[in-house]
PDB file of C-alpha atoms in Angstrom:
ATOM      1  CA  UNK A   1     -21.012   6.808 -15.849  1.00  0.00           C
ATOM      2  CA  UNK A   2     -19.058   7.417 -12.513  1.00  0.00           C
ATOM      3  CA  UNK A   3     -15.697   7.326 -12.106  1.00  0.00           C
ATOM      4  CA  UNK A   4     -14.155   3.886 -11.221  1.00  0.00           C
ATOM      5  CA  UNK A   5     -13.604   3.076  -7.552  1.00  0.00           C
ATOM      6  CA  UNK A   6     -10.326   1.636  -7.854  1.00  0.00           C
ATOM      7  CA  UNK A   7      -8.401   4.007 -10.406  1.00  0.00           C
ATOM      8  CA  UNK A   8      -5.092   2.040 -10.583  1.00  0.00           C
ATOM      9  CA  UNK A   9      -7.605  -1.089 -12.152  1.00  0.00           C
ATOM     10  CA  UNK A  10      -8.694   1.322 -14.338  1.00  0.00           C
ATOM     11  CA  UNK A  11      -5.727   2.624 -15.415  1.00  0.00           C
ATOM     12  CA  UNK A  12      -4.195  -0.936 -15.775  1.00  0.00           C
ATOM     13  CA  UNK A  13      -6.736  -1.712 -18.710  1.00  0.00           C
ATOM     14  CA  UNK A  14      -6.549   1.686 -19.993  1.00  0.00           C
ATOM     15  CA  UNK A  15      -3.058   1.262 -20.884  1.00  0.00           C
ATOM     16  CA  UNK A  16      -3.663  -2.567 -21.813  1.00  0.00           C
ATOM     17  CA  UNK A  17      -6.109  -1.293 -24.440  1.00  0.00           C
ATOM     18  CA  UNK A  18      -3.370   1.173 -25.884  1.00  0.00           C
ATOM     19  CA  UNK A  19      -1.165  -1.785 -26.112  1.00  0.00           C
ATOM     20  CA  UNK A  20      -3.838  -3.644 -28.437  1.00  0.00           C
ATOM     21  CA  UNK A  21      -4.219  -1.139 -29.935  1.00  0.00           C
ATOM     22  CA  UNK A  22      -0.532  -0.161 -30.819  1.00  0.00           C
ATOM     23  CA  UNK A  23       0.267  -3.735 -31.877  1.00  0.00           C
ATOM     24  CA  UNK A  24      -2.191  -3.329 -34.519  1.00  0.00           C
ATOM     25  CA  UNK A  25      -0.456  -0.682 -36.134  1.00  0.00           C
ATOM     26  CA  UNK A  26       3.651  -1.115 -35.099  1.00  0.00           C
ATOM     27  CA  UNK A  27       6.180  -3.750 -33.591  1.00  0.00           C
ATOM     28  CA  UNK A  28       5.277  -2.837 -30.056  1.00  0.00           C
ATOM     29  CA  UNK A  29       4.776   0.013 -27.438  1.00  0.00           C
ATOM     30  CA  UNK A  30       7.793   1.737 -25.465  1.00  0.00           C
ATOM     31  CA  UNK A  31       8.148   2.255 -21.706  1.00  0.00           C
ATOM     32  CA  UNK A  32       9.003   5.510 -22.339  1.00  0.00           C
ATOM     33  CA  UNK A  33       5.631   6.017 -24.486  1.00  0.00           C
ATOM     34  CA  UNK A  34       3.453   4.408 -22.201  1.00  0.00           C
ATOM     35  CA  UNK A  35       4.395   6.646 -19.414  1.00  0.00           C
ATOM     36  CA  UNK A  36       4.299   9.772 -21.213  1.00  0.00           C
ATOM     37  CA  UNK A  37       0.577   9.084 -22.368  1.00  0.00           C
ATOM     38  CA  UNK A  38      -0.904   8.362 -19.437  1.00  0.00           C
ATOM     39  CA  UNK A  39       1.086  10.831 -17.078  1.00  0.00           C
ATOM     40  CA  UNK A  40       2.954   7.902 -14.883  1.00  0.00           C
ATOM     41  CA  UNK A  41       6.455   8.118 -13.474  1.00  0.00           C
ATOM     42  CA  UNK A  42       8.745   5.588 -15.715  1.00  0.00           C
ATOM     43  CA  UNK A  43       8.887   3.405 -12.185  1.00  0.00           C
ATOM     44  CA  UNK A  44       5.250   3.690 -11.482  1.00  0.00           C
ATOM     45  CA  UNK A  45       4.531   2.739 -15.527  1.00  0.00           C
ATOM     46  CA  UNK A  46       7.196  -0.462 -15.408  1.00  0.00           C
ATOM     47  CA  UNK A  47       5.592  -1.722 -12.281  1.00  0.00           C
ATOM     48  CA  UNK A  48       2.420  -1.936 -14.264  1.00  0.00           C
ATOM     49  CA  UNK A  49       4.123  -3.252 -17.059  1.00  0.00           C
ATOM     50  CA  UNK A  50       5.682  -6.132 -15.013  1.00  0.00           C
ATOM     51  CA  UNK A  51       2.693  -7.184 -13.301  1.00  0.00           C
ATOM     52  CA  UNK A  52       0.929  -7.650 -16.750  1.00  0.00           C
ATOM     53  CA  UNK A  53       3.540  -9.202 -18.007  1.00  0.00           C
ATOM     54  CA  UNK A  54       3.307 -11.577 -14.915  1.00  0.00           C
ATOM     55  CA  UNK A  55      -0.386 -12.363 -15.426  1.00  0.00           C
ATOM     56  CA  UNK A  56       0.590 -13.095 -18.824  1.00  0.00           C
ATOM     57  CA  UNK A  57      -1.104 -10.129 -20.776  1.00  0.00           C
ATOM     58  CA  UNK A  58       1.844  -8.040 -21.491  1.00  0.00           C
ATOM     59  CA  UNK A  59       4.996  -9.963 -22.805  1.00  0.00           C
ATOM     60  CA  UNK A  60       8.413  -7.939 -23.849  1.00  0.00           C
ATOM     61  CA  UNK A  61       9.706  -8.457 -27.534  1.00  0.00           C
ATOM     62  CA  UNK A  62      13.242  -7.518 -28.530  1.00  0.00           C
ATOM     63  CA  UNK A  63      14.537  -3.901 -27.896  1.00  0.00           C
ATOM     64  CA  UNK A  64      12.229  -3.436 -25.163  1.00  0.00           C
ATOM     65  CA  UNK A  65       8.991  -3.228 -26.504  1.00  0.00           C
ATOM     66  CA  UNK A  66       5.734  -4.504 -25.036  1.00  0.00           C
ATOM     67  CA  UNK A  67       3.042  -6.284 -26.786  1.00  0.00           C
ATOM     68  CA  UNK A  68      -0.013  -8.497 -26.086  1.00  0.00           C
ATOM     69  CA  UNK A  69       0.324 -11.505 -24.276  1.00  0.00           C
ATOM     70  CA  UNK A  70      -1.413 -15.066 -24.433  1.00  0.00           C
ATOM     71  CA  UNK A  71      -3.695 -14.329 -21.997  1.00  0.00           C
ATOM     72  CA  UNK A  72      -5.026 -11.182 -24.509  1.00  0.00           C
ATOM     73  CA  UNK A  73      -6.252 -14.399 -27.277  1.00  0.00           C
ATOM     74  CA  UNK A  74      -7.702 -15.992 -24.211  1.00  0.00           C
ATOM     75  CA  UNK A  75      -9.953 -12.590 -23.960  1.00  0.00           C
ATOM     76  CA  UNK A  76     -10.860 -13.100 -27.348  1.00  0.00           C
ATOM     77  CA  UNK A  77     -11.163 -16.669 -27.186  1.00  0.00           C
ATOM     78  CA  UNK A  78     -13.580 -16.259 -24.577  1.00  0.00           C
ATOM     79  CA  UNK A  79     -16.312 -13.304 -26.147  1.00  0.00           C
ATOM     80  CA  UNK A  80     -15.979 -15.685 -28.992  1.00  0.00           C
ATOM     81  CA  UNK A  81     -17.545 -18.480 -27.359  1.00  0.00           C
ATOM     82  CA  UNK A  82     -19.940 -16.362 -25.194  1.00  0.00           C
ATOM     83  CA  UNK A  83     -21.374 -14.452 -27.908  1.00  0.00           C
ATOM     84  CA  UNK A  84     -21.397 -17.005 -31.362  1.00  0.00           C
ATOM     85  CA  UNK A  85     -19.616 -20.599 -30.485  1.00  0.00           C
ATOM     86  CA  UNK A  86     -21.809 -21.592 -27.795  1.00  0.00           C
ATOM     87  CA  UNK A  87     -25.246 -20.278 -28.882  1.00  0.00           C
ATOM     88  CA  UNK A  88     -24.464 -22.122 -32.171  1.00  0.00           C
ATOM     89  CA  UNK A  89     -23.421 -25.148 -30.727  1.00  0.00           C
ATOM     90  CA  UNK A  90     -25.839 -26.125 -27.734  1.00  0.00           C
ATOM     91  CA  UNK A  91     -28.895 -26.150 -29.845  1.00  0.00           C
ATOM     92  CA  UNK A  92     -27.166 -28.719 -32.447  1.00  0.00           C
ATOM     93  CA  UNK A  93     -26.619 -31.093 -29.320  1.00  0.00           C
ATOM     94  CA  UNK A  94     -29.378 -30.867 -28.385  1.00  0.00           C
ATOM     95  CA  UNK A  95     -30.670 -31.727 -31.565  1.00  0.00           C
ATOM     96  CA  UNK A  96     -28.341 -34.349 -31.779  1.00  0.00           C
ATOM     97  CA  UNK A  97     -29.590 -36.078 -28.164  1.00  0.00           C
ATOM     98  CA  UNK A  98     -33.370 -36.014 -29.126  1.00  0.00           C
ATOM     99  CA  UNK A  99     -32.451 -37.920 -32.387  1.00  0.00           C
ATOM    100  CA  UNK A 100     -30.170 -40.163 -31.596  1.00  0.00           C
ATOM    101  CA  UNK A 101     -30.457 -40.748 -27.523  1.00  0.00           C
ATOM    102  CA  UNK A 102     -27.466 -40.220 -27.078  1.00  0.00           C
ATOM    103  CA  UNK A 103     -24.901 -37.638 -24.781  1.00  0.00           C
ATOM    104  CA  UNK A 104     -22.823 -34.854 -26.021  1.00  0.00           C
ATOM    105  CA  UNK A 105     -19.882 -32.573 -25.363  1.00  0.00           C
ATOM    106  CA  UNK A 106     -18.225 -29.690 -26.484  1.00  0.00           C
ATOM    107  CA  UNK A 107     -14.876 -28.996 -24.766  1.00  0.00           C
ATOM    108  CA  UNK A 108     -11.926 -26.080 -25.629  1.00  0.00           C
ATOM    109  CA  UNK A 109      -8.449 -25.791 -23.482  1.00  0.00           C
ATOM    110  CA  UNK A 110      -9.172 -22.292 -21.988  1.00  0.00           C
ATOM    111  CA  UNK A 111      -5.947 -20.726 -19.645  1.00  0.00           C
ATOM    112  CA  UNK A 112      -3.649 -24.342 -19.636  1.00  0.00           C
ATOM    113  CA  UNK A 113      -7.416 -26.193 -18.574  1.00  0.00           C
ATOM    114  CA  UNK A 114     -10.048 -28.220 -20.825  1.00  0.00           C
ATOM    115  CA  UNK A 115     -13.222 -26.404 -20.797  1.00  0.00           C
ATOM    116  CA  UNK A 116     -16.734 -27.946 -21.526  1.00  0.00           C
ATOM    117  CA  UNK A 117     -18.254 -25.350 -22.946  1.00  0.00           C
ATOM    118  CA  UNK A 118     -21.459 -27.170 -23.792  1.00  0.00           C
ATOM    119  CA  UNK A 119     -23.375 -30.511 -23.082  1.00  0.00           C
ATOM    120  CA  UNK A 120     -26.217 -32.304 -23.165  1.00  0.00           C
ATOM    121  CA  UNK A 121     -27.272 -35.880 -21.618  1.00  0.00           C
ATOM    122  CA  UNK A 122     -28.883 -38.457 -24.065  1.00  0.00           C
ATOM    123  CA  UNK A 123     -32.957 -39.179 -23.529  1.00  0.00           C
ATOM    124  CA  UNK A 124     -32.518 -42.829 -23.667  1.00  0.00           C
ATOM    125  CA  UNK A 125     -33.857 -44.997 -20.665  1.00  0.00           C
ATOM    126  CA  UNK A 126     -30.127 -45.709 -19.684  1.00  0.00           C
ATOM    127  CA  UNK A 127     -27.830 -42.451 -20.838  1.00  0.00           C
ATOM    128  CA  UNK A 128     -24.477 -40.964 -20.293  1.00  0.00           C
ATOM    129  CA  UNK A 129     -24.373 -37.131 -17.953  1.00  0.00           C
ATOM    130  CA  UNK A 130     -21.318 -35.887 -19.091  1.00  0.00           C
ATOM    131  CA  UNK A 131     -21.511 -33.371 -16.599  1.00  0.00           C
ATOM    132  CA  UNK A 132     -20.837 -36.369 -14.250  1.00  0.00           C
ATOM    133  CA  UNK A 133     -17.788 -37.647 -16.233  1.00  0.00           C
ATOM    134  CA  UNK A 134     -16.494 -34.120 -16.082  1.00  0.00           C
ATOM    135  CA  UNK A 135     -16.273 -34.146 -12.333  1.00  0.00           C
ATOM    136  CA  UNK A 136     -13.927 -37.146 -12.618  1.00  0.00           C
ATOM    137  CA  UNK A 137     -10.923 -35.478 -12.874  1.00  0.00           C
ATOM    138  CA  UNK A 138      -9.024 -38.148 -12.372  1.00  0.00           C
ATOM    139  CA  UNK A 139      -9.696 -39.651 -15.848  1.00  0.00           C
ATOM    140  CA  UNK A 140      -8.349 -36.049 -17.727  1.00  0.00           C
ATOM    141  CA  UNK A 141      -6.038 -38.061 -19.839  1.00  0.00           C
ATOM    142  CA  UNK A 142      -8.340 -40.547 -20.913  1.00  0.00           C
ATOM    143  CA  UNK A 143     -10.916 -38.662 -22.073  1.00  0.00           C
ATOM    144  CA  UNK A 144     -11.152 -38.674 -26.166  1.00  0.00           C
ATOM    145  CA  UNK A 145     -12.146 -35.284 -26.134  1.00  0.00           C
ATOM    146  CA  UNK A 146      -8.456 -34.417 -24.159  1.00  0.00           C
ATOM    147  CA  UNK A 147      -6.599 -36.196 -26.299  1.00  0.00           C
ATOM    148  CA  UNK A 148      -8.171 -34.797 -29.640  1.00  0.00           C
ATOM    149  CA  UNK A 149      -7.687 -31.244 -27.771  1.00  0.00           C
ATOM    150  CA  UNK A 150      -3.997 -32.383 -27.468  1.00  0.00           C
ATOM    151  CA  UNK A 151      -3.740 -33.341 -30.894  1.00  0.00           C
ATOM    152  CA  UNK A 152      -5.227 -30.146 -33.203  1.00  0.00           C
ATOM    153  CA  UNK A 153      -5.217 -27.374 -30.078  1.00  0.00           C
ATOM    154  CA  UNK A 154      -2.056 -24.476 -31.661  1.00  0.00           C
ATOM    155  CA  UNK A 155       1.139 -25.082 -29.534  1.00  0.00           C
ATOM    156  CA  UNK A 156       0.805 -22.372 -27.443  1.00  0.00           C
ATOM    157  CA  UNK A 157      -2.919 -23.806 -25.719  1.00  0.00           C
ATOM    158  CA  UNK A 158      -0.986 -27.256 -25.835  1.00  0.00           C
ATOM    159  CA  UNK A 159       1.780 -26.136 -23.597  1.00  0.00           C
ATOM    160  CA  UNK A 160      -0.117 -24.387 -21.280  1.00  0.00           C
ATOM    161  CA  UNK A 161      -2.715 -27.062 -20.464  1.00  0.00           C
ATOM    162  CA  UNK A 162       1.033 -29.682 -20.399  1.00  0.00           C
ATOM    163  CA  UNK A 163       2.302 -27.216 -18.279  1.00  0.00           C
ATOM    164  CA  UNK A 164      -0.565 -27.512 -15.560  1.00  0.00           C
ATOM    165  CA  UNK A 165      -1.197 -30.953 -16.000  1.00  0.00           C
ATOM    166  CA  UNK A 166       2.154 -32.819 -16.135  1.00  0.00           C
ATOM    167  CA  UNK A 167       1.850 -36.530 -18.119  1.00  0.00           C
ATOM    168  CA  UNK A 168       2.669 -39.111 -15.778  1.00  0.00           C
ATOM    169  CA  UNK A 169       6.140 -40.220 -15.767  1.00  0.00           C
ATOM    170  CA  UNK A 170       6.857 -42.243 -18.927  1.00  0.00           C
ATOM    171  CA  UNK A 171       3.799 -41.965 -20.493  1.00  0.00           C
ATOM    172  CA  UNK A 172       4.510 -39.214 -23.111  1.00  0.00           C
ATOM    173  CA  UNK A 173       6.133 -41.029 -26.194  1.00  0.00           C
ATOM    174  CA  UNK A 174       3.006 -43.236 -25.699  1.00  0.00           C
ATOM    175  CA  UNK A 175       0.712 -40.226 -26.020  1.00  0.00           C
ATOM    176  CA  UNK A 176       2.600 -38.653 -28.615  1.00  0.00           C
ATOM    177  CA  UNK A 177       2.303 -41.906 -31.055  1.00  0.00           C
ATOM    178  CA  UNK A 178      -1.844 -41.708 -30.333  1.00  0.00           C
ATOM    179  CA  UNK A 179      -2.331 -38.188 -30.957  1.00  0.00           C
ATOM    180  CA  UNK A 180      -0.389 -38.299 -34.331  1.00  0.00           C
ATOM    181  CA  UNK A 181      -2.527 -41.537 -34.873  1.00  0.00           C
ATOM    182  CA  UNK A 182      -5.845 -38.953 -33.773  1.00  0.00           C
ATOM    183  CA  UNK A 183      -4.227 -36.043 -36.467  1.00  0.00           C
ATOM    184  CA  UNK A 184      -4.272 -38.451 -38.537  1.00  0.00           C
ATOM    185  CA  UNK A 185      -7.663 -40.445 -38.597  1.00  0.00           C
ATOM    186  CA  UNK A 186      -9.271 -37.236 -37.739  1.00  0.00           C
ATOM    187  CA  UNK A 187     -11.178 -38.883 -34.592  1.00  0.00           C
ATOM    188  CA  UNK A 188     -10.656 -40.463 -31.365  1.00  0.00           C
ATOM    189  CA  UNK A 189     -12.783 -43.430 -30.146  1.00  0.00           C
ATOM    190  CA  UNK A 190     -12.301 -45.756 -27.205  1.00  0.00           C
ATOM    191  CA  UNK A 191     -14.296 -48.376 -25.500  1.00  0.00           C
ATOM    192  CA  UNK A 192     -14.841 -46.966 -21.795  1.00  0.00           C
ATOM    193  CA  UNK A 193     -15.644 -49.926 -20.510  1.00  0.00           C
ATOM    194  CA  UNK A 194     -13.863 -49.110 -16.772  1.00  0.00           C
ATOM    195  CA  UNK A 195     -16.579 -46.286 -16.913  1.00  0.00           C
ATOM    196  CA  UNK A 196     -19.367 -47.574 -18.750  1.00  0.00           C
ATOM    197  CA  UNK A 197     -19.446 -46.159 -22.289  1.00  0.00           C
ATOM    198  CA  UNK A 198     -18.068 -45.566 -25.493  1.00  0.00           C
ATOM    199  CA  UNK A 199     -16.963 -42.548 -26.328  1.00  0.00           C
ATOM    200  CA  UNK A 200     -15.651 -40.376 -29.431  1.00  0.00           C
ATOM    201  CA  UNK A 201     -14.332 -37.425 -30.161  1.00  0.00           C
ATOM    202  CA  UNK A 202     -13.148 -35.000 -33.316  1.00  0.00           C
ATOM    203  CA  UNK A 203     -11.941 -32.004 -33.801  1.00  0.00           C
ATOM    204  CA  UNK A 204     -14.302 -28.532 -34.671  1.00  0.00           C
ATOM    205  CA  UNK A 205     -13.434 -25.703 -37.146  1.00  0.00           C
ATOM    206  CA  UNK A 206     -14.261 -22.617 -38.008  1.00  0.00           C
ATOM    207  CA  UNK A 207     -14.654 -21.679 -42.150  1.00  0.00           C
ATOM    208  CA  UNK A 208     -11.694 -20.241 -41.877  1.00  0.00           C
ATOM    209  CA  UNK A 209      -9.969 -23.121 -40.676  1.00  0.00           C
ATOM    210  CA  UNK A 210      -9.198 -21.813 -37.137  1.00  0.00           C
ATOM    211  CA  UNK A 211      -9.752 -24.596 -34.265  1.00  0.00           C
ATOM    212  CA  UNK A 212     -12.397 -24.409 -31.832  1.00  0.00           C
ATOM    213  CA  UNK A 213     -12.280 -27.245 -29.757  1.00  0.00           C
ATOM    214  CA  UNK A 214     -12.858 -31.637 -29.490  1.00  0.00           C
ATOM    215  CA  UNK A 215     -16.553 -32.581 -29.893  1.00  0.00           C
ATOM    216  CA  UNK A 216     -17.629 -35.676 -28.166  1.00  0.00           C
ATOM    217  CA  UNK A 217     -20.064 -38.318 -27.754  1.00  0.00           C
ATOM    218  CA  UNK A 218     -21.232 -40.937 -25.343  1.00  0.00           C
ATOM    219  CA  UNK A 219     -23.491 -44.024 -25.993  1.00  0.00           C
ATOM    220  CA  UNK A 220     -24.031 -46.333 -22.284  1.00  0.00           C
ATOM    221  CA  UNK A 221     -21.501 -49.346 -22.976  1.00  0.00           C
ATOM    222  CA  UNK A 222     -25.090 -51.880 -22.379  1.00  0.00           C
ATOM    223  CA  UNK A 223     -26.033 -50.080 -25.820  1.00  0.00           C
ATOM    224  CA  UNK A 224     -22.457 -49.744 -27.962  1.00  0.00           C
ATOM    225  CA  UNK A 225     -23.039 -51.795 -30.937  1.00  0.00           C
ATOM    226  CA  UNK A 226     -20.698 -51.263 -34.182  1.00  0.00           C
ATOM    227  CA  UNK A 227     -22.931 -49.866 -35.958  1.00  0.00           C
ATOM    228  CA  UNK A 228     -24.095 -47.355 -33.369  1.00  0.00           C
ATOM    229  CA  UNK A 229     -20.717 -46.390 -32.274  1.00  0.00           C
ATOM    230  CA  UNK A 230     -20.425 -45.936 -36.157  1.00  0.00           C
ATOM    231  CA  UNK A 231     -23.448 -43.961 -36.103  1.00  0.00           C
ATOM    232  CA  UNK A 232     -22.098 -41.958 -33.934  1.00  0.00           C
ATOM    233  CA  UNK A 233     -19.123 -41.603 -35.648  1.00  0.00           C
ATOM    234  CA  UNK A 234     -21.019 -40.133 -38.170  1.00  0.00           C
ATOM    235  CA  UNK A 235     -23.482 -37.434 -36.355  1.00  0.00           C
ATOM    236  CA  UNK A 236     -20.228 -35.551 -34.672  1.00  0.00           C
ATOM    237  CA  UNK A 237     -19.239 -35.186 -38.140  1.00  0.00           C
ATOM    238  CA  UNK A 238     -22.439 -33.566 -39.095  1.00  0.00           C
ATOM    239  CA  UNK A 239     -22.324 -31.500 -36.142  1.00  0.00           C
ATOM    240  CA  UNK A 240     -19.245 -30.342 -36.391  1.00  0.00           C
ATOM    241  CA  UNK A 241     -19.702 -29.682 -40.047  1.00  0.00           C
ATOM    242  CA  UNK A 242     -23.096 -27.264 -39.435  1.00  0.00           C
ATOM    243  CA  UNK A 243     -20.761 -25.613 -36.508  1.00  0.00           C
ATOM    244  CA  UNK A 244     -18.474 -24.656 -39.377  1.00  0.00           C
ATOM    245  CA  UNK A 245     -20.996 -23.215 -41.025  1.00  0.00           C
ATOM    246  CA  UNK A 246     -22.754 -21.561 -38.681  1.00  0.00           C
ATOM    247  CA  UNK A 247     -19.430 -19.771 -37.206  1.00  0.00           C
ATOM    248  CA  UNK A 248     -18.926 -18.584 -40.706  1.00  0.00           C
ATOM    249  CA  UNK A 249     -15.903 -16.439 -40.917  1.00  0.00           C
ATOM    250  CA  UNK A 250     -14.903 -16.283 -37.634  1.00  0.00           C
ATOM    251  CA  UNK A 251     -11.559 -16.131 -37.119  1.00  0.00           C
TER     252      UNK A 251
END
């Protein structure tokens, strides 16, 4: 392989790789240490050290050691998806929208943003695109698949997606009293009629009980009977359940 055109990049990730791989083994990694290993003046070595920290893949723990930021889960996070989570999951929707005619969504928060990772529109004469309710943005906090996001995501993917998109003055005690009602029914469902369906959402687990994101579905309000909605109810509970099984032990 040749070298790398841009050797400060490459340097950058060199020493975020020994950081990884220190905090697997000990509280953190040194200043000092860092710039000893890789040859770098201390002010050359902090300067890298701050602008990690600054794109949020370094952070500083107490007596000035360094260790792997949010952003390094996000990493993970991500090959997680690309490689297993997704290839599992598009196939059941599909599944799921040749049976039943109707839409589906799966959705993670991803770097303080929800995420669709995966969806497919219903083959029924009149069906929801949930590509086409994604594009109004508008509507983020009424989606069921944002609030069950809000209401199982860990803190940390909760603040960040707060954090970019700030709940509209006076509307949080509100929001807070539905999510806990969402944690505890398990579900979110909600008559869209404004946009034209019904919608629900649940949460999506690995075995090992780590989240993965808010599953949703969509049936065209014309067609949103009880019992379908119910039906519905019940099919992103059997997806979710073979997703679990399928992920297996990730973690």
């Amino acid at each position: 392989m040749n070298k790398p055109s841009i050797q400060s990049v490459a340097k950058a990730f060199s020493v975020l790789e020994y950081v990884l791989e220190s905090s697997m083994i000990s509280d953190g990694t040194g200043l000092a240490e860092i710039a000893e290993r890789f040859g770098m003046q201390k002010t050359t070595a902090r300067n890298m050290m701050q602008t990690l920290e600054f794109c949020g893949y370094i952070r500083r723990k107490e007596r000035g050691l360094y260790a792997p930021g949010e952003k390094c889960a996000m990493l993970c996070k991500a090959g997680s998806f690309a490689e297993r989570i997704r290839p599992i999951a598009l196939p059941l929707l599909k599944s799921a929208a040749e049976e039943t005619g109707d839409s589906f969504i799966l959705t993670t928060l991803f770097n303080g943003e929800r995420l669709m990772i995966a969806s497919v529109s219903g083959n029924s004469v009149i069906s929801v695109n949930p590509e086409a309710v994604e594009r109004e943005r508008k509507f983020n906090y009424s989606r069921v698949t944002t609030h069950v996001l809000l209401a199982f995501a860990p803190e940390t993917e909760r603040k960040m997606f707060l954090e970019s998109n700030p709940v509209p003055p006076g509307a949080w005690p509100e929001m807070e009293h539905e999510l806990a009602e969402i944690r505890r029914l398990g579900i979110c469902a909600k008559d869209r009629t404004d946009n034209g369906f019904f919608a629900a959402a649940r949460p999506v687990y690995t075995r090992k009980n780590v989240f993965i994101g808010a599953l949703g579905g969509y049936i065209p309000i014309a067609e949103a009977t009880p019992e379908k909605n119910a039906g519905l109810c019940r099919v992103l509970d059997r997806i979710a359940q073979e997703i679990t099984n399928l992920t297996g032990e990730l973690s």
